[in-house]
PDB file of C-alpha atoms in Angstrom:
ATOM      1  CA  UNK A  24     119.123  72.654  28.609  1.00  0.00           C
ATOM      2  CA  UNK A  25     117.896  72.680  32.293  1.00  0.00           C
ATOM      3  CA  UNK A  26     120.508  74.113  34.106  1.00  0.00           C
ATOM      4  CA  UNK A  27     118.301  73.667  37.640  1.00  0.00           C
ATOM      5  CA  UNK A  28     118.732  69.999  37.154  1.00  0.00           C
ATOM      6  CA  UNK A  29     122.359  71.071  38.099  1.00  0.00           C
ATOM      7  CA  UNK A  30     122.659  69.848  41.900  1.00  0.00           C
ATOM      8  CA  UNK A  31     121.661  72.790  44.199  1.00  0.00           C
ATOM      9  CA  UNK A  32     124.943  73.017  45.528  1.00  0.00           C
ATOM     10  CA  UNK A  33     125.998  74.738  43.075  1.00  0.00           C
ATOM     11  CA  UNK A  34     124.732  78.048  44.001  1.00  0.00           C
ATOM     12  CA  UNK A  35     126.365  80.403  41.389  1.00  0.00           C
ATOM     13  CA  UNK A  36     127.029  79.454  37.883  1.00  0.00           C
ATOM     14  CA  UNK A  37     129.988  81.271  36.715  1.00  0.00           C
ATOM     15  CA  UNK A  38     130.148  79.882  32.980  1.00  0.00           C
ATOM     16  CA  UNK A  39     129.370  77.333  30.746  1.00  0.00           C
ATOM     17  CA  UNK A  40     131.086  75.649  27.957  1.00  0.00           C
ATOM     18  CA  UNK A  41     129.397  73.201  25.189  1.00  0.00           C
ATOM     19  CA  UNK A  42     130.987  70.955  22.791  1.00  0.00           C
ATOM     20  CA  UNK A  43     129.081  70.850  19.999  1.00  0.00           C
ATOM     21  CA  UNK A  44     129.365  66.800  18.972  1.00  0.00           C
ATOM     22  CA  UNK A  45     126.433  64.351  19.647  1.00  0.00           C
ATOM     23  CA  UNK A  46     125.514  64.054  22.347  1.00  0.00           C
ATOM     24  CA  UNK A  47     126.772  67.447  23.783  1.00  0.00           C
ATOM     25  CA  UNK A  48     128.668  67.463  26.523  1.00  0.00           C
ATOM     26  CA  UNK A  49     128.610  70.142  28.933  1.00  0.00           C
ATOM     27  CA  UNK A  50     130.753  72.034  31.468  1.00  0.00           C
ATOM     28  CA  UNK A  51     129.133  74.526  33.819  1.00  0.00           C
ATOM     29  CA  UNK A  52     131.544  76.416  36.341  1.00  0.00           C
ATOM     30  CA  UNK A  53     130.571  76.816  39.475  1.00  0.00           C
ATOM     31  CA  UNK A  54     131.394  78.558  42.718  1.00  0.00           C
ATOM     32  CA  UNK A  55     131.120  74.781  44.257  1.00  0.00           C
ATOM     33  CA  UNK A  56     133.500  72.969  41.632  1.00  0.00           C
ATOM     34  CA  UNK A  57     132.553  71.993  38.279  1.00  0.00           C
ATOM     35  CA  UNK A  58     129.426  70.054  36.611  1.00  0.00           C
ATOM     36  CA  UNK A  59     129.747  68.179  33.721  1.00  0.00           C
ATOM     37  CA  UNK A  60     126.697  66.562  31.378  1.00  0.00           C
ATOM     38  CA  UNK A  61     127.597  64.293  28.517  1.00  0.00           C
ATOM     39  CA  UNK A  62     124.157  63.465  27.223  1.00  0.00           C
ATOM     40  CA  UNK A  63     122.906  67.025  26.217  1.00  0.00           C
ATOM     41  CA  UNK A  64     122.231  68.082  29.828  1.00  0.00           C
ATOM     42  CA  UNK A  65     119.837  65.384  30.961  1.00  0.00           C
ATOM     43  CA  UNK A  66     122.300  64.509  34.156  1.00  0.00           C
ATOM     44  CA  UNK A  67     124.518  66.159  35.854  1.00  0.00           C
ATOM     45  CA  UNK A  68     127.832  65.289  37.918  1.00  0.00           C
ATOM     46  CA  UNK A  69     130.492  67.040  39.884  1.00  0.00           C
ATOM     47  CA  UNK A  70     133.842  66.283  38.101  1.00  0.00           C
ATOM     48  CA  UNK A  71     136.190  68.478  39.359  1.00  0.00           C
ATOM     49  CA  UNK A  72     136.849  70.261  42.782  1.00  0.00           C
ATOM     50  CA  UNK A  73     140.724  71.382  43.477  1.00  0.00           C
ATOM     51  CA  UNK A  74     141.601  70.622  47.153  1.00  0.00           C
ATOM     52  CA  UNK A  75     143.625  73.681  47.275  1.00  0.00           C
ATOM     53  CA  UNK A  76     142.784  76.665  48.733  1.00  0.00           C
ATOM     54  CA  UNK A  77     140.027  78.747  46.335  1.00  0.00           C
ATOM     55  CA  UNK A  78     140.066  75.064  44.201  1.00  0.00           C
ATOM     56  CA  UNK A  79     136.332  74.817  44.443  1.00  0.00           C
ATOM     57  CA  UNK A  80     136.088  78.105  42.603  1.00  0.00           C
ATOM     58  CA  UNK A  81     135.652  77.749  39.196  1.00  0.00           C
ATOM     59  CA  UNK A  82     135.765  81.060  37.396  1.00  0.00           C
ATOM     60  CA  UNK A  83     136.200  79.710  33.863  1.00  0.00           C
ATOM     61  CA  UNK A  84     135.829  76.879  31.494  1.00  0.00           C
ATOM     62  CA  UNK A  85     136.255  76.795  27.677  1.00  0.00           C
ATOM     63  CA  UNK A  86     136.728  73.727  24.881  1.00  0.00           C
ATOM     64  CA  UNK A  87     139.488  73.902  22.841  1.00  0.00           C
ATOM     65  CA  UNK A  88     138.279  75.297  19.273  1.00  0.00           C
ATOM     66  CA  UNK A  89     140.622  72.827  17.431  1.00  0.00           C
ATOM     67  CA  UNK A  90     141.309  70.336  19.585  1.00  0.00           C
ATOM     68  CA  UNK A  91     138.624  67.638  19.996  1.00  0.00           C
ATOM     69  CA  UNK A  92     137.837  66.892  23.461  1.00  0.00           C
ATOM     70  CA  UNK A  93     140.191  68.896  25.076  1.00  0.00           C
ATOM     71  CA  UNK A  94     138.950  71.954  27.570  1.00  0.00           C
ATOM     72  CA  UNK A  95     140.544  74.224  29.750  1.00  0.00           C
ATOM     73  CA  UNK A  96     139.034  75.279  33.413  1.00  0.00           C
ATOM     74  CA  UNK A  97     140.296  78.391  35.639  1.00  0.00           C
ATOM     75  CA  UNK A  98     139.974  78.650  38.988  1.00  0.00           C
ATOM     76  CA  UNK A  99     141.195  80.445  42.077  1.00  0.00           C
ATOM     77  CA  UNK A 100     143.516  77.386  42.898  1.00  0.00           C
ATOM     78  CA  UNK A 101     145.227  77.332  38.770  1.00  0.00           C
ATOM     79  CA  UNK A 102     144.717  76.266  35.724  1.00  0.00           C
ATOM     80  CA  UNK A 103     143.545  72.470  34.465  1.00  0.00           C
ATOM     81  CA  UNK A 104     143.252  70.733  31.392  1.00  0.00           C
ATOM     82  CA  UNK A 105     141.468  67.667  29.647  1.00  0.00           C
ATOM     83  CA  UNK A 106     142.077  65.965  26.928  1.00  0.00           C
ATOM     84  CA  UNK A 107     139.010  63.426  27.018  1.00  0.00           C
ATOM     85  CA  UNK A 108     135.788  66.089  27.178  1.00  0.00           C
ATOM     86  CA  UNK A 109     135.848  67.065  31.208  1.00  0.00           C
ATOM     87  CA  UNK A 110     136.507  63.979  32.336  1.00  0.00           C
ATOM     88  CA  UNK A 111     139.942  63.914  33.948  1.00  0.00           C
ATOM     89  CA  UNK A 112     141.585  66.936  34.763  1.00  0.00           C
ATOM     90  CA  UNK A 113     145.686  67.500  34.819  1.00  0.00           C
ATOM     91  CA  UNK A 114     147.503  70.995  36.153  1.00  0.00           C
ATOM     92  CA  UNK A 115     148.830  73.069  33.689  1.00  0.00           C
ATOM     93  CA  UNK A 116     151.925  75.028  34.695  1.00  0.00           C
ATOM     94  CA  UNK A 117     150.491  78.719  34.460  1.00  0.00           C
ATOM     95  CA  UNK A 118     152.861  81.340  36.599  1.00  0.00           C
ATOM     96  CA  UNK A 119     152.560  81.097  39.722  1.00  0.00           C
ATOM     97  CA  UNK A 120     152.396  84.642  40.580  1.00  0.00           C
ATOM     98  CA  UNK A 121     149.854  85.416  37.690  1.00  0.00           C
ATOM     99  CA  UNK A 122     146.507  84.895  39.935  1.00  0.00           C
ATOM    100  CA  UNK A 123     143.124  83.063  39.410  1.00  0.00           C
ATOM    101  CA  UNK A 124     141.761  82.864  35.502  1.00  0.00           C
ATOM    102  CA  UNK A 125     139.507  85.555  34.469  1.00  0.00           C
ATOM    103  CA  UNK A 126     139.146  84.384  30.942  1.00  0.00           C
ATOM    104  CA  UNK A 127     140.559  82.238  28.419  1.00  0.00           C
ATOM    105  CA  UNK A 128     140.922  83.285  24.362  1.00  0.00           C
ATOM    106  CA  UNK A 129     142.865  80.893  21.585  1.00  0.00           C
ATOM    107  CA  UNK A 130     145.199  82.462  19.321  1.00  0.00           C
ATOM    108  CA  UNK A 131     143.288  81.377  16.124  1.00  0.00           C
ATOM    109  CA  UNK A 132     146.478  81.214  13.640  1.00  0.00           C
ATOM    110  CA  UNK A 133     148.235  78.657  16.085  1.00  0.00           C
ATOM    111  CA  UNK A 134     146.484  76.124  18.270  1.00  0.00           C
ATOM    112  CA  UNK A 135     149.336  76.168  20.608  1.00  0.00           C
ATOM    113  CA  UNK A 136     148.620  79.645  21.963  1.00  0.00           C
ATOM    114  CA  UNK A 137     146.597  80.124  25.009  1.00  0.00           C
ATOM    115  CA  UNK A 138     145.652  83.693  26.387  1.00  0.00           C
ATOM    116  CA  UNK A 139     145.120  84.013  29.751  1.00  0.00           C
ATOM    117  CA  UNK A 140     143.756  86.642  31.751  1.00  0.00           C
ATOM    118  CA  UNK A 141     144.002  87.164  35.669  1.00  0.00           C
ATOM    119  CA  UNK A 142     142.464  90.407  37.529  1.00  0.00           C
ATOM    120  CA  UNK A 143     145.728  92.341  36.262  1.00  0.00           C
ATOM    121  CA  UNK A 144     147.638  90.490  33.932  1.00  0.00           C
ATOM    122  CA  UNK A 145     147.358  88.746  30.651  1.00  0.00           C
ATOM    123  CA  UNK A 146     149.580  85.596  29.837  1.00  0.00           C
ATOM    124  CA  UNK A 147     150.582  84.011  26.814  1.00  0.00           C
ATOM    125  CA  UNK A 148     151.177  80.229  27.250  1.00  0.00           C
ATOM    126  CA  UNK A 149     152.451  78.041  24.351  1.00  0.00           C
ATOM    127  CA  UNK A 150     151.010  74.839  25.218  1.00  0.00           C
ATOM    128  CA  UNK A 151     153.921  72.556  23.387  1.00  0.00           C
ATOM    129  CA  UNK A 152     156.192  73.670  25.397  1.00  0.00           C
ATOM    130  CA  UNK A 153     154.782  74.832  29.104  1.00  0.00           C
ATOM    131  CA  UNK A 154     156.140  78.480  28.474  1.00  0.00           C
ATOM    132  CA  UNK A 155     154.165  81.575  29.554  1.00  0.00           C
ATOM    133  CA  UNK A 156     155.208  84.944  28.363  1.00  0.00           C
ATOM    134  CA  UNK A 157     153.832  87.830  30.225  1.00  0.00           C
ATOM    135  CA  UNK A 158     152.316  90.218  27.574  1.00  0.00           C
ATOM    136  CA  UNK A 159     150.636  92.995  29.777  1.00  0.00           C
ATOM    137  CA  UNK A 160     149.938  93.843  32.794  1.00  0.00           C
ATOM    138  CA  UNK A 161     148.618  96.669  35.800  1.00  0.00           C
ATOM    139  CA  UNK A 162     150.087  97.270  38.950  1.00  0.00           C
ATOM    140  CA  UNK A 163     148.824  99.724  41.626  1.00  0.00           C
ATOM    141  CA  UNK A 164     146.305 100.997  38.934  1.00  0.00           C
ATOM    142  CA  UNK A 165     148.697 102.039  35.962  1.00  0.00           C
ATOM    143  CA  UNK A 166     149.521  99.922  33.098  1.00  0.00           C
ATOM    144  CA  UNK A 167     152.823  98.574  31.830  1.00  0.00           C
ATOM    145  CA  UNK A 168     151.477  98.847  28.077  1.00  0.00           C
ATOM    146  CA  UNK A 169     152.642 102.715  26.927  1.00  0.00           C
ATOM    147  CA  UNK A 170     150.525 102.420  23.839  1.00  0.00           C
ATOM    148  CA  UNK A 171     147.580 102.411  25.650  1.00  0.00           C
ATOM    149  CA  UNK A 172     146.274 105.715  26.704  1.00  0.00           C
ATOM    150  CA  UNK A 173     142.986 105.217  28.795  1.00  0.00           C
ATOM    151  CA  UNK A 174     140.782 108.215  30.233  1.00  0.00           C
ATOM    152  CA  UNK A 175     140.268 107.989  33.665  1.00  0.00           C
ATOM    153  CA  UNK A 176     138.348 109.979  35.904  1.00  0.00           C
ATOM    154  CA  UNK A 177     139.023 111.772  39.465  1.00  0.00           C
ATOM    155  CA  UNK A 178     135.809 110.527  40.695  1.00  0.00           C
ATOM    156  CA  UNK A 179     134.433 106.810  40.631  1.00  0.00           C
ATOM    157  CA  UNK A 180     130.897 106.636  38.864  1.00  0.00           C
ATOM    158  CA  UNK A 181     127.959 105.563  41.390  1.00  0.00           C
ATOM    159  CA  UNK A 182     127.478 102.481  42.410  1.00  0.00           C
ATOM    160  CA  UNK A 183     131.390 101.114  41.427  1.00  0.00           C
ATOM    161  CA  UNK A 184     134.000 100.008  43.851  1.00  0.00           C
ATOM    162  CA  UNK A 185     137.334 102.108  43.914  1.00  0.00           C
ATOM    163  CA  UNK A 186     138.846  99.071  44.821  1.00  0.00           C
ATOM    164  CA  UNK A 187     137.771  97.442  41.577  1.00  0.00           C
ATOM    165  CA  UNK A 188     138.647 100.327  38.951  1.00  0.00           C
ATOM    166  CA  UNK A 189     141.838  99.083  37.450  1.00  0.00           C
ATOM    167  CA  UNK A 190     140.780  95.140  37.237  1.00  0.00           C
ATOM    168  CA  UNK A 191     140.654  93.245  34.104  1.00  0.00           C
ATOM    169  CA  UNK A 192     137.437  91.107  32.848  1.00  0.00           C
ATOM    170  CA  UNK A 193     137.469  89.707  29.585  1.00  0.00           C
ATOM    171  CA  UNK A 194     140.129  89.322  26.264  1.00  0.00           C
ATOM    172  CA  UNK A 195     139.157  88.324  22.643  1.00  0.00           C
ATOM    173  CA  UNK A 196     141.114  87.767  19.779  1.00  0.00           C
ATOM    174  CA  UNK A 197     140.251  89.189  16.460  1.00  0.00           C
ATOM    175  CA  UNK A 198     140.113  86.183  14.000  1.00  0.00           C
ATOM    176  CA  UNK A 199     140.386  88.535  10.823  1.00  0.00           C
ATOM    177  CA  UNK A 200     144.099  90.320  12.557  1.00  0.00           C
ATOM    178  CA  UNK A 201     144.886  87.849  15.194  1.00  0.00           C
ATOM    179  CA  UNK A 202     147.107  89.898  16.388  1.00  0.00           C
ATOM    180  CA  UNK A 203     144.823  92.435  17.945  1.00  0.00           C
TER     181      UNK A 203
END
C-alpha cells in the first residue's frame, strides 16, 4: 500500500485500519479527518471530518472483528460508527465527560462489548443498548482501581513530560481470559 498517495493534507497519520475482504478497504486516521480506500489503496478520499471542535482529529479507527463492514473511529470531537465499510458515519453516544478515544479493544466473548479508552479513563459500552459503564479510571495522577499497585518514581526519567506521567495509551483484551 502507498500511503503517500494519501492527499498531502493529511500531514500525520495517526492509524490505520484494513478489512481484510477483496478488494480491501482501508481507513487511515488522520490529524486532517479520515481517508478511506476501497480498492486496496490505489485511491484515496476524505470521508469523514466532524465539524465540531477537535472533529478533524482522528486519533483512532478500528473494524469490527465480527461484524462485517462495520468500523469504529475516535476522535477529539466523539465517537462514530459505520455499518457499510467507512462510508457513512453515525455518533455513537459515548459519555460525554469521558474525553477523546485513545484506543478501541472488542470484548472477544460478546460482540456487543466495546472498550474504550480516553487519556484517563476506560469505558465499557454495550453497543445493543447505548450503555457505558465506567470501569477505571485516574484523576489528579492516582488511580481509582485499588488492585493495582504501580511503582512510581520521585523524579521523571529524561526526556518525559511531568504533565504526561499518569496518561493512558493503549488496552488489549486477552482472547484466552477475556476478562483480563
Amino acid at each position: 500500500v502507498r500511503i503517500e498517495e494519501v492527499p498531502h493534507r493529511a500531514r500525520k497519520a495517526i492509524e490505520i485500519a484494513v478489512d481484510g475482504q477483496a478488494p480491501a478497504t482501508m481507513l487511515l486516521a488522520t490529524d486532517q479527518g479520515l481517508y478511506g480506500s476501497f480498492d486496496d489503496g490505489k485511491q484515496w478520499a476524505r470521508l469523514f471530518r466532524d465539524p465540531g471542535e477537535g472533529g478533524g482529529v482522528c486519533t483512532v479507527v478500528a473494524f469490527h472483528p465480527e461484524r462485517e463492514g462495520t468500523a469504529f473511529l475516535g476522535t477529539r470531537g466523539g465517537l462514530f460508527m459505520s455499518v457499510d465499510g467507512g462510508q457513512h458515519w453515525s455518533s455513537v453516544g459515548a459519555p460525554a465527560s469521558s474525553g477523546p478515544a485513545r484506543h478501541l479493544a472488542f470484548d472477544p466473548r460478546s460482540p456487543d462489548h466495546l472498550y474504550l479508552l480516553t487519556h484517563e479513563e476506560v469505558w465499557l459500552g454495550d453497543l445493543s443498548n447505548g450503555q457505558w459503564q465506567r470501569r477505571f479510571g485516574i484523576v489528579n495522577g492516582v488511580s481509582n482501581a485499588e488492585e493495582v499497585e504501580v511503582e512510581e518514581s520521585e523524579e521523571p526519567e529524561a526526556g518525559e513530560d511531568p504533565g504526561s506521567l499518569h496518561r493512558l495509551s493503549a488496552l488489549a483484551v486477552d482472547p484466552r481470559a477475556p476478562s483480563t
